[in-house]
mmCIF file of C-alpha atoms in Angstrom:
data_model
loop_
_atom_site.group_PDB
_atom_site.id
_atom_site.type_symbol
_atom_site.label_atom_id
_atom_site.label_comp_id
_atom_site.label_asym_id
_atom_site.label_seq_id
_atom_site.Cartn_x
_atom_site.Cartn_y
_atom_site.Cartn_z
ATOM 1 C CA MET A 22 0.000 0.000 0.000
ATOM 2 C CA THR A 23 1.360 3.409 -0.966
ATOM 3 C CA ALA A 24 0.984 6.498 1.136
ATOM 4 C CA PRO A 25 -1.522 8.984 -0.296
ATOM 5 C CA LEU A 26 0.028 11.887 -2.133
ATOM 6 C CA THR A 27 -1.035 15.462 -1.666
ATOM 7 C CA VAL A 28 0.498 17.892 -4.110
ATOM 8 C CA ALA A 29 -0.616 21.503 -4.074
ATOM 9 C CA ALA A 30 -0.889 23.642 -7.175
ATOM 10 C CA THR A 31 1.636 26.434 -7.591
ATOM 11 C CA ASP A 32 -0.204 28.335 -10.335
ATOM 12 C CA THR A 33 -1.054 31.681 -8.763
ATOM 13 C CA ARG A 34 -3.451 32.869 -11.464
ATOM 14 C CA PRO A 35 -6.969 33.642 -10.229
ATOM 15 C CA ALA A 36 -9.497 30.873 -10.790
ATOM 16 C CA ALA A 37 -11.955 31.476 -13.628
ATOM 17 C CA LEU A 38 -13.982 28.534 -12.367
ATOM 18 C CA HIS A 39 -13.745 27.165 -8.842
ATOM 19 C CA GLY A 40 -15.511 24.223 -7.266
ATOM 20 C CA SER A 41 -15.177 24.064 -3.475
ATOM 21 C CA GLY A 42 -16.114 21.223 -1.126
ATOM 22 C CA LEU A 43 -18.054 19.414 -3.846
ATOM 23 C CA ARG A 44 -19.992 16.251 -3.116
ATOM 24 C CA LEU A 45 -21.250 14.709 -6.340
ATOM 25 C CA GLY A 46 -23.393 11.709 -7.090
ATOM 26 C CA TYR A 47 -26.397 10.194 -8.801
ATOM 27 C CA GLY A 48 -29.228 9.533 -6.398
ATOM 28 C CA ASP A 49 -27.840 7.722 -3.361
ATOM 29 C CA ARG A 50 -24.603 6.785 -5.133
ATOM 30 C CA ILE A 51 -21.818 9.225 -4.266
ATOM 31 C CA VAL A 52 -19.157 9.439 -6.983
ATOM 32 C CA ALA A 53 -16.924 12.180 -5.622
ATOM 33 C CA GLU A 54 -16.668 14.153 -2.427
ATOM 34 C CA ASP A 55 -14.652 16.910 -0.823
ATOM 35 C CA LEU A 56 -13.528 18.066 -4.266
ATOM 36 C CA ASP A 57 -11.681 21.343 -4.580
ATOM 37 C CA LEU A 58 -11.305 22.288 -8.240
ATOM 38 C CA PRO A 59 -9.686 25.681 -8.855
ATOM 39 C CA ILE A 60 -9.387 26.197 -12.630
ATOM 40 C CA PRO A 61 -6.725 28.825 -13.477
ATOM 41 C CA ALA A 62 -7.960 31.574 -15.795
ATOM 42 C CA GLY A 63 -6.499 31.620 -19.286
ATOM 43 C CA ARG A 64 -4.924 28.180 -18.938
ATOM 44 C CA VAL A 65 -5.560 24.702 -20.327
ATOM 45 C CA THR A 66 -6.477 22.353 -17.476
ATOM 46 C CA ALA A 67 -6.747 18.574 -17.920
ATOM 47 C CA LEU A 68 -8.579 16.228 -15.569
ATOM 48 C CA VAL A 69 -6.789 12.867 -15.574
ATOM 49 C CA GLY A 70 -7.174 9.580 -13.741
ATOM 50 C CA PRO A 71 -8.354 5.981 -14.171
ATOM 51 C CA ASN A 72 -11.774 5.003 -15.462
ATOM 52 C CA ALA A 73 -14.678 5.787 -13.127
ATOM 53 C CA CYS A 74 -12.604 8.093 -10.911
ATOM 54 C CA GLY A 75 -15.074 10.984 -11.245
ATOM 55 C CA LYS A 76 -13.478 13.067 -14.013
ATOM 56 C CA SER A 77 -16.519 13.376 -16.260
ATOM 57 C CA THR A 78 -18.811 13.717 -13.249
ATOM 58 C CA ALA A 79 -16.737 16.678 -12.063
ATOM 59 C CA LEU A 80 -16.911 18.225 -15.539
ATOM 60 C CA ARG A 81 -20.697 17.776 -15.611
ATOM 61 C CA ALA A 82 -20.927 19.621 -12.301
ATOM 62 C CA LEU A 83 -18.778 22.472 -13.615
ATOM 63 C CA ALA A 84 -21.075 22.625 -16.654
ATOM 64 C CA ARG A 85 -24.172 22.804 -14.417
ATOM 65 C CA LEU A 86 -25.515 19.515 -15.765
ATOM 66 C CA LEU A 87 -25.217 17.902 -12.336
ATOM 67 C CA LYS A 88 -26.218 19.704 -9.157
ATOM 68 C CA PRO A 89 -23.764 19.114 -6.296
ATOM 69 C CA ALA A 90 -25.170 17.498 -3.182
ATOM 70 C CA ASP A 91 -22.891 19.842 -1.283
ATOM 71 C CA GLY A 92 -20.389 22.599 -2.051
ATOM 72 C CA THR A 93 -20.331 25.562 -4.416
ATOM 73 C CA ILE A 94 -19.068 26.338 -7.900
ATOM 74 C CA LEU A 95 -18.086 29.888 -8.759
ATOM 75 C CA LEU A 96 -17.714 31.276 -12.280
ATOM 76 C CA ASP A 97 -15.846 34.578 -12.261
ATOM 77 C CA GLY A 98 -16.705 34.853 -8.582
ATOM 78 C CA GLU A 99 -20.456 34.200 -8.978
ATOM 79 C CA ASP A 100 -22.271 31.076 -7.837
ATOM 80 C CA ILE A 101 -23.331 29.294 -11.032
ATOM 81 C CA SER A 102 -26.636 28.313 -9.432
ATOM 82 C CA SER A 103 -27.572 32.001 -9.292
ATOM 83 C CA LEU A 104 -27.075 32.597 -13.019
ATOM 84 C CA SER A 105 -29.855 32.360 -15.574
ATOM 85 C CA ALA A 106 -29.453 29.671 -18.229
ATOM 86 C CA ARG A 107 -28.739 32.330 -20.837
ATOM 87 C CA ASP A 108 -26.162 34.192 -18.749
ATOM 88 C CA PHE A 109 -24.397 30.925 -17.969
ATOM 89 C CA ALA A 110 -24.342 29.936 -21.662
ATOM 90 C CA LEU A 111 -22.852 33.310 -22.572
ATOM 91 C CA ARG A 112 -19.915 32.580 -20.266
ATOM 92 C CA LEU A 113 -19.304 28.839 -20.540
ATOM 93 C CA ALA A 114 -19.554 26.335 -23.399
ATOM 94 C CA LEU A 115 -19.488 22.541 -23.137
ATOM 95 C CA LEU A 116 -18.609 19.960 -25.770
ATOM 96 C CA PRO A 117 -19.888 16.613 -24.425
ATOM 97 C CA GLN A 118 -18.173 13.316 -25.094
ATOM 98 C CA THR A 119 -20.678 12.074 -27.673
ATOM 99 C CA PRO A 120 -22.571 15.036 -29.161
ATOM 100 C CA SER A 121 -25.326 14.326 -31.671
ATOM 101 C CA ALA A 122 -26.554 16.323 -34.653
ATOM 102 C CA PRO A 123 -29.782 16.235 -36.689
ATOM 103 C CA ASP A 124 -29.546 14.056 -39.780
ATOM 104 C CA GLY A 125 -28.385 15.920 -42.860
ATOM 105 C CA ILE A 126 -27.514 19.192 -41.118
ATOM 106 C CA THR A 127 -24.729 21.128 -42.799
ATOM 107 C CA VAL A 128 -21.551 22.119 -41.028
ATOM 108 C CA ARG A 129 -22.392 25.812 -41.185
ATOM 109 C CA ASP A 130 -25.878 25.300 -39.783
ATOM 110 C CA LEU A 131 -24.485 23.198 -36.942
ATOM 111 C CA VAL A 132 -21.843 25.785 -36.044
ATOM 112 C CA ALA A 133 -24.522 28.494 -36.176
ATOM 113 C CA ARG A 134 -26.347 26.737 -33.347
ATOM 114 C CA GLY A 135 -23.556 27.935 -31.089
ATOM 115 C CA ARG A 136 -25.050 31.414 -31.424
ATOM 116 C CA THR A 137 -28.345 30.400 -29.792
ATOM 117 C CA PRO A 138 -27.584 32.065 -26.404
ATOM 118 C CA HIS A 139 -27.009 35.357 -28.229
ATOM 119 C CA GLN A 140 -30.507 35.371 -29.754
ATOM 120 C CA ARG A 141 -33.478 37.177 -28.211
ATOM 121 C CA TRP A 142 -37.032 37.405 -29.443
ATOM 122 C CA TRP A 143 -36.393 41.007 -30.512
ATOM 123 C CA ARG A 144 -32.917 40.287 -31.868
ATOM 124 C CA GLN A 145 -32.673 37.539 -34.430
ATOM 125 C CA TRP A 146 -29.723 36.584 -36.647
ATOM 126 C CA SER A 147 -27.342 39.493 -37.277
ATOM 127 C CA SER A 148 -24.109 40.313 -39.059
ATOM 128 C CA ALA A 149 -22.305 39.793 -35.735
ATOM 129 C CA ASP A 150 -23.599 36.220 -35.634
ATOM 130 C CA GLU A 151 -22.480 35.678 -39.223
ATOM 131 C CA THR A 152 -19.027 37.002 -38.374
ATOM 132 C CA ALA A 153 -18.769 34.764 -35.297
ATOM 133 C CA VAL A 154 -19.622 31.660 -37.340
ATOM 134 C CA ASP A 155 -17.105 32.598 -40.044
ATOM 135 C CA ALA A 156 -14.423 33.143 -37.402
ATOM 136 C CA ALA A 157 -15.156 29.820 -35.677
ATOM 137 C CA LEU A 158 -14.969 27.926 -38.969
ATOM 138 C CA ALA A 159 -11.704 29.645 -39.859
ATOM 139 C CA ALA A 160 -10.155 29.067 -36.433
ATOM 140 C CA THR A 161 -10.795 25.329 -36.658
ATOM 141 C CA GLY A 162 -9.794 24.973 -40.311
ATOM 142 C CA SER A 163 -13.352 24.036 -41.239
ATOM 143 C CA THR A 164 -14.281 26.774 -43.715
ATOM 144 C CA GLU A 165 -14.003 24.451 -46.698
ATOM 145 C CA LEU A 166 -16.427 22.054 -45.005
ATOM 146 C CA ALA A 167 -19.135 24.661 -44.409
ATOM 147 C CA HIS A 168 -21.657 23.379 -46.944
ATOM 148 C CA ARG A 169 -21.069 19.677 -46.432
ATOM 149 C CA SER A 170 -23.319 17.467 -44.339
ATOM 150 C CA ILE A 171 -21.911 16.588 -40.927
ATOM 151 C CA ASP A 172 -22.724 12.950 -41.766
ATOM 152 C CA GLU A 173 -20.118 12.956 -44.566
ATOM 153 C CA LEU A 174 -17.169 13.939 -42.386
ATOM 154 C CA SER A 175 -14.408 11.861 -40.868
ATOM 155 C CA GLY A 176 -14.098 11.607 -37.102
ATOM 156 C CA GLY A 177 -11.341 14.211 -36.975
ATOM 157 C CA GLN A 178 -13.238 16.645 -39.204
ATOM 158 C CA ARG A 179 -16.402 16.172 -37.187
ATOM 159 C CA GLN A 180 -14.619 16.917 -33.922
ATOM 160 C CA ARG A 181 -13.177 20.144 -35.364
ATOM 161 C CA VAL A 182 -16.681 21.188 -36.373
ATOM 162 C CA TRP A 183 -18.074 20.504 -32.898
ATOM 163 C CA ILE A 184 -15.296 22.626 -31.430
ATOM 164 C CA ALA A 185 -16.193 25.344 -33.955
ATOM 165 C CA MET A 186 -19.776 25.294 -32.675
ATOM 166 C CA ALA A 187 -18.514 25.752 -29.110
ATOM 167 C CA LEU A 188 -16.266 28.600 -30.276
ATOM 168 C CA ALA A 189 -19.172 30.317 -32.020
ATOM 169 C CA GLN A 190 -20.851 30.479 -28.626
ATOM 170 C CA ASP A 191 -18.098 33.001 -27.818
ATOM 171 C CA THR A 192 -17.526 32.195 -24.150
ATOM 172 C CA SER A 193 -14.488 32.782 -21.973
ATOM 173 C CA VAL A 194 -14.557 29.204 -20.617
ATOM 174 C CA LEU A 195 -14.662 26.034 -22.733
ATOM 175 C CA LEU A 196 -15.222 22.537 -21.294
ATOM 176 C CA LEU A 197 -14.343 19.457 -23.370
ATOM 177 C CA ASP A 198 -15.291 15.949 -22.235
ATOM 178 C CA GLU A 199 -12.803 13.495 -23.745
ATOM 179 C CA PRO A 200 -12.403 15.411 -27.037
ATOM 180 C CA THR A 201 -10.035 12.766 -28.459
ATOM 181 C CA THR A 202 -12.310 9.753 -27.900
ATOM 182 C CA TYR A 203 -12.515 7.400 -30.914
ATOM 183 C CA LEU A 204 -9.809 9.331 -32.796
ATOM 184 C CA ASP A 205 -6.549 7.821 -34.021
ATOM 185 C CA LEU A 206 -3.283 9.262 -32.715
ATOM 186 C CA ALA A 207 -2.804 11.721 -35.582
ATOM 187 C CA HIS A 208 -6.291 13.157 -35.148
ATOM 188 C CA GLN A 209 -5.878 13.264 -31.365
ATOM 189 C CA VAL A 210 -2.809 15.445 -31.832
ATOM 190 C CA ASP A 211 -4.637 17.616 -34.391
ATOM 191 C CA VAL A 212 -7.485 18.287 -31.959
ATOM 192 C CA LEU A 213 -5.185 19.048 -29.020
ATOM 193 C CA GLU A 214 -2.985 21.301 -31.156
ATOM 194 C CA LEU A 215 -6.152 23.180 -32.091
ATOM 195 C CA VAL A 216 -7.168 23.513 -28.440
ATOM 196 C CA ALA A 217 -3.695 24.779 -27.503
ATOM 197 C CA GLN A 218 -3.726 27.294 -30.358
ATOM 198 C CA LEU A 219 -7.141 28.627 -29.342
ATOM 199 C CA ASN A 220 -5.885 29.066 -25.803
ATOM 200 C CA ARG A 221 -2.731 30.874 -26.915
ATOM 201 C CA SER A 222 -4.393 33.134 -29.475
ATOM 202 C CA GLU A 223 -7.604 33.990 -27.637
ATOM 203 C CA GLY A 224 -6.788 33.383 -23.981
ATOM 204 C CA ARG A 225 -9.764 31.083 -23.462
ATOM 205 C CA THR A 226 -9.849 29.059 -20.278
ATOM 206 C CA VAL A 227 -10.076 25.400 -21.295
ATOM 207 C CA VAL A 228 -10.926 22.416 -19.100
ATOM 208 C CA MET A 229 -10.813 18.962 -20.658
ATOM 209 C CA VAL A 230 -11.061 15.362 -19.551
ATOM 210 C CA LEU A 231 -8.285 13.249 -21.065
ATOM 211 C CA HIS A 232 -7.374 9.582 -20.703
ATOM 212 C CA GLU A 233 -3.917 9.737 -22.280
ATOM 213 C CA LEU A 234 -1.561 11.041 -19.592
ATOM 214 C CA ASN A 235 1.335 11.844 -21.936
ATOM 215 C CA LEU A 236 -0.887 13.966 -24.173
ATOM 216 C CA ALA A 237 -2.290 15.702 -21.097
ATOM 217 C CA CYS A 238 1.253 16.487 -19.937
ATOM 218 C CA ARG A 239 2.119 17.889 -23.330
ATOM 219 C CA TYR A 240 -0.928 20.052 -23.981
ATOM 220 C CA ALA A 241 -2.161 21.126 -20.540
ATOM 221 C CA ASP A 242 -0.688 23.883 -18.385
ATOM 222 C CA HIS A 243 -2.415 22.527 -15.287
ATOM 223 C CA LEU A 244 -3.305 18.960 -14.325
ATOM 224 C CA ILE A 245 -5.839 17.724 -11.812
ATOM 225 C CA ALA A 246 -5.187 14.041 -11.062
ATOM 226 C CA MET A 247 -8.121 12.142 -9.576
ATOM 227 C CA ARG A 248 -8.637 8.735 -8.020
ATOM 228 C CA ASP A 249 -11.728 7.275 -6.367
ATOM 229 C CA GLY A 250 -13.619 10.555 -6.565
ATOM 230 C CA ARG A 251 -10.904 12.625 -4.908
ATOM 231 C CA VAL A 252 -8.181 14.976 -6.089
ATOM 232 C CA VAL A 253 -4.794 13.367 -5.481
ATOM 233 C CA ALA A 254 -2.649 16.130 -6.959
ATOM 234 C CA ALA A 255 -3.005 19.375 -8.882
ATOM 235 C CA GLY A 256 -0.496 21.678 -10.515
ATOM 236 C CA PRO A 257 1.753 22.094 -13.564
ATOM 237 C CA PRO A 258 2.651 18.732 -15.170
ATOM 238 C CA SER A 259 6.376 19.325 -14.699
ATOM 239 C CA GLU A 260 5.863 19.658 -10.950
ATOM 240 C CA ILE A 261 3.404 16.900 -10.131
ATOM 241 C CA VAL A 262 3.929 14.047 -12.615
ATOM 242 C CA THR A 263 6.333 11.653 -10.923
ATOM 243 C CA PRO A 264 6.652 7.855 -10.728
ATOM 244 C CA GLU A 265 5.024 8.054 -7.296
ATOM 245 C CA LEU A 266 2.019 9.953 -8.650
ATOM 246 C CA VAL A 267 1.570 7.546 -11.574
ATOM 247 C CA HIS A 268 1.617 4.633 -9.146
ATOM 248 C CA GLU A 269 -0.718 6.315 -6.677
ATOM 249 C CA VAL A 270 -3.285 7.310 -9.307
ATOM 250 C CA PHE A 271 -3.083 4.504 -11.873
ATOM 251 C CA GLY A 272 -1.521 1.628 -9.906
ATOM 252 C CA LEU A 273 1.194 1.516 -12.555
ATOM 253 C CA ARG A 274 4.936 1.371 -12.047
ATOM 254 C CA ALA A 275 6.583 3.680 -14.551
ATOM 255 C CA ALA A 276 9.567 5.875 -15.241
ATOM 256 C CA VAL A 277 9.032 9.568 -15.907
ATOM 257 C CA ILE A 278 11.534 11.306 -18.174
ATOM 258 C CA GLU A 279 11.640 14.615 -20.007
ATOM 259 C CA CYS A 280 10.152 14.410 -23.490
ATOM 260 C CA PRO A 281 13.000 15.145 -25.948
ATOM 261 C CA VAL A 282 10.588 16.994 -28.259
ATOM 262 C CA ALA A 283 8.341 19.039 -25.969
ATOM 263 C CA GLY A 284 10.311 19.075 -22.713
ATOM 264 C CA THR A 285 7.215 17.882 -20.840
ATOM 265 C CA PRO A 286 6.970 14.805 -18.588
ATOM 266 C CA LEU A 287 6.887 11.537 -20.522
ATOM 267 C CA VAL A 288 5.550 8.476 -18.701
ATOM 268 C CA ILE A 289 7.100 5.130 -19.688
ATOM 269 C CA PRO A 290 5.346 2.117 -18.129
ATOM 270 C CA GLU A 291 7.654 -0.607 -16.837
ATOM 271 C CA GLY A 292 5.262 -3.240 -18.204
ATOM 272 C CA GLY A 293 3.857 -6.304 -16.529
ATOM 273 C CA ARG A 294 4.040 -4.718 -13.100
ATOM 274 C CA ARG A 295 0.669 -3.100 -12.644
ATOM 275 C CA THR A 296 -0.437 -3.109 -9.012
ATOM 276 C CA GLU A 297 -3.874 -2.787 -7.528
ATOM 277 C CA ILE A 298 -4.874 0.686 -6.377
ATOM 278 C CA VAL A 299 -5.590 0.546 -2.659
#
């Protein structure tokens, strides 16, 4: 049995989104408790951990899709439960793990749906909406796909379009639930490069759930490592990703070296020596 790790974050940026003392569950089944989730403003944060550790549940709570049994979540200092649905949607966008689209809808029409929170009964579609859709398509390299049906696209193209829809919503915070699911390695890298570029160019705060620890280390500024519904460690990847952390969170014995390409932590499993998490 390994001693529990507690690693504090050293990022001193103010939190754009902050969950405090969260207790999360579905009915009588508690999935996570005593969660403290400060999300640094203007950074890319990745939630990592083994299956069923509470990552996606935590993201659902941050997105206001799951009401905490206890605790509070602040968005720019305001309790999200006090915000109207429209005000919340003007500040935060969510791309779920398996989004669905109407049959036959074109890429442009799908991206335009991101502008829904900006519509009012007295203010319908405007040139500003048109500009926002054009910008979102351009930012994701999807302009040439605008008039194609979403059904015709590859997995990588489709994911770029979904991100474009979230961008068209024009929020300061973007949540992504496993954005690389079902994509091959090349398309995973394409999507994460896009996310990193959007963060660098526009300063958006991004929170994403990722399964692949090495990709999380490479593309996130801030990691939150979870196990059994609790935060084990949080902070910059270079400061918290160690062999001890990998073993504590994943039950895996591994070496951690510096990636020769990116300079970020690179986890190399020892193989055949997985231990049970206790």
